[in-house]
CSV table of C-alpha atoms in Angstrom, one decimal:
chain,number,residue,atom,x,y,z
A,1,MET,CA,5.9,-20.4,-58.2
A,2,GLU,CA,4.7,-17.4,-60.9
A,3,LEU,CA,1.3,-18.3,-61.1
A,4,ASN,CA,0.7,-18.6,-57.2
A,5,GLY,CA,2.8,-15.1,-56.8
A,6,PHE,CA,4.9,-16.3,-54.8
A,7,THR,CA,9.1,-15.0,-55.4
A,8,ASP,CA,12.7,-16.5,-54.0
A,9,LYS,CA,12.0,-14.6,-50.8
A,10,ASN,CA,8.4,-15.3,-49.5
A,11,ILE,CA,8.3,-19.3,-50.6
A,12,HIS,CA,9.9,-20.7,-47.1
A,13,GLU,CA,7.9,-18.0,-45.4
A,14,GLY,CA,5.8,-20.5,-42.7
A,15,SER,CA,6.1,-23.2,-44.6
A,16,LEU,CA,6.2,-27.1,-43.4
A,17,SER,CA,9.1,-29.2,-43.2
A,18,MET,CA,9.2,-31.9,-46.3
A,19,PRO,CA,8.6,-34.8,-44.0
A,20,VAL,CA,5.7,-33.4,-42.7
A,21,ILE,CA,4.1,-32.1,-45.8
A,22,PHE,CA,5.0,-35.8,-47.6
A,23,GLY,CA,3.7,-37.3,-44.7
A,24,THR,CA,0.7,-35.6,-44.3
A,25,SER,CA,0.1,-36.2,-48.6
A,26,PHE,CA,0.5,-39.4,-48.5
A,27,GLY,CA,-1.7,-40.0,-45.4
A,28,THR,CA,-4.7,-37.7,-46.8
A,29,SER,CA,-4.4,-39.9,-50.3
A,30,PHE,CA,-4.2,-43.0,-48.7
A,31,LEU,CA,-7.8,-41.9,-46.8
A,32,SER,CA,-8.8,-40.9,-50.3
A,33,ALA,CA,-8.0,-45.0,-51.6
A,34,ILE,CA,-9.9,-46.2,-48.7
A,35,ALA,CA,-13.2,-43.9,-49.7
A,36,LEU,CA,-12.3,-45.0,-53.6
A,37,ALA,CA,-12.2,-49.0,-52.2
A,38,MET,CA,-15.4,-48.5,-50.8
A,39,PHE,CA,-17.1,-46.5,-53.2
A,40,LEU,CA,-16.4,-49.3,-55.9
A,41,GLY,CA,-17.0,-52.3,-53.9
A,42,ALA,CA,-15.4,-55.6,-53.7
A,43,SER,CA,-17.0,-56.2,-57.5
A,44,ALA,CA,-15.0,-53.9,-59.9
A,45,ASN,CA,-12.5,-54.2,-61.9
A,46,MET,CA,-9.9,-52.1,-64.0
A,47,GLY,CA,-12.3,-50.6,-66.4
A,48,PHE,CA,-14.4,-49.2,-64.0
A,49,GLY,CA,-12.1,-48.6,-61.0
A,50,ILE,CA,-10.8,-45.9,-63.8
A,51,PHE,CA,-14.5,-45.1,-64.8
A,52,ALA,CA,-15.3,-44.0,-61.0
A,53,GLY,CA,-12.0,-42.1,-61.0
A,54,VAL,CA,-12.1,-40.3,-63.6
A,55,MET,CA,-16.2,-39.0,-62.9
A,56,ILE,CA,-14.8,-38.1,-59.9
A,57,ALA,CA,-11.7,-36.4,-60.6
A,58,ILE,CA,-13.7,-34.3,-63.2
A,59,PHE,CA,-17.2,-34.0,-62.0
A,60,TRP,CA,-16.5,-33.6,-58.1
A,61,ILE,CA,-13.1,-32.6,-57.3
A,62,GLY,CA,-12.8,-30.6,-60.5
A,63,THR,CA,-16.4,-28.4,-60.0
A,64,SER,CA,-15.2,-28.4,-56.8
A,65,ARG,CA,-11.5,-27.3,-57.7
A,66,LEU,CA,-13.2,-24.5,-60.0
A,67,ASN,CA,-15.3,-22.6,-57.8
A,68,LEU,CA,-11.9,-21.6,-56.0
A,69,VAL,CA,-10.8,-19.9,-59.5
A,70,LEU,CA,-14.5,-18.2,-59.9
A,71,TYR,CA,-14.1,-17.1,-56.4
A,72,GLU,CA,-11.0,-16.4,-54.8
A,73,LYS,CA,-10.0,-15.4,-58.5
A,74,GLN,CA,-7.9,-18.1,-59.1
A,75,LYS,CA,-5.7,-18.3,-62.8
A,76,LEU,CA,-7.0,-20.7,-64.9
A,77,SER,CA,-4.2,-22.1,-65.8
A,78,LEU,CA,-3.1,-23.4,-62.0
A,79,PHE,CA,-6.5,-24.7,-62.2
A,80,MET,CA,-5.6,-26.6,-65.2
A,81,ILE,CA,-2.4,-28.2,-63.6
A,82,HIS,CA,-4.5,-29.5,-59.8
A,83,ALA,CA,-7.2,-30.5,-61.5
A,84,GLY,CA,-4.6,-33.0,-63.7
A,85,TYR,CA,-2.8,-34.3,-60.9
A,86,ASP,CA,-6.6,-35.3,-59.9
A,87,LEU,CA,-7.6,-36.7,-63.3
A,88,VAL,CA,-4.1,-38.8,-63.0
A,89,ALA,CA,-4.1,-39.9,-59.3
A,90,TYR,CA,-7.6,-40.9,-59.4
A,91,ILE,CA,-7.2,-42.7,-62.5
A,92,ILE,CA,-4.1,-45.1,-61.2
A,93,MET,CA,-6.4,-45.2,-57.8
A,94,GLY,CA,-9.0,-46.7,-59.6
A,95,ALA,CA,-7.3,-48.6,-61.7
A,96,ILE,CA,-5.1,-50.3,-59.0
A,97,ILE,CA,-8.0,-50.6,-56.4
A,98,GLY,CA,-10.1,-52.3,-60.0
A,99,VAL,CA,-7.4,-55.0,-60.5
A,100,TRP,CA,-6.7,-55.9,-56.5
A,101,HIS,CA,-10.6,-56.8,-56.3
């Protein structure tokens, strides 16, 4: 809350319901996993899945998020939280997809 400048008063203003937030988040993560599976291909293994997840999280998503920090003057610590989440999420997705094949 502090990094975004939210207060107890304004945290709920205009926010969506939790079912909508969680449902949309699941849907977008599922779409990301499908795209990652297509990118990895049928011959992927766990090692390549993890490698691809790291590369995607750092060099595609991380660099895009860093532009937000630069142009929107976001706090670097907020970037690190988001980038860390993406890194863990894509490593896990890549590992699961790699093993699944």
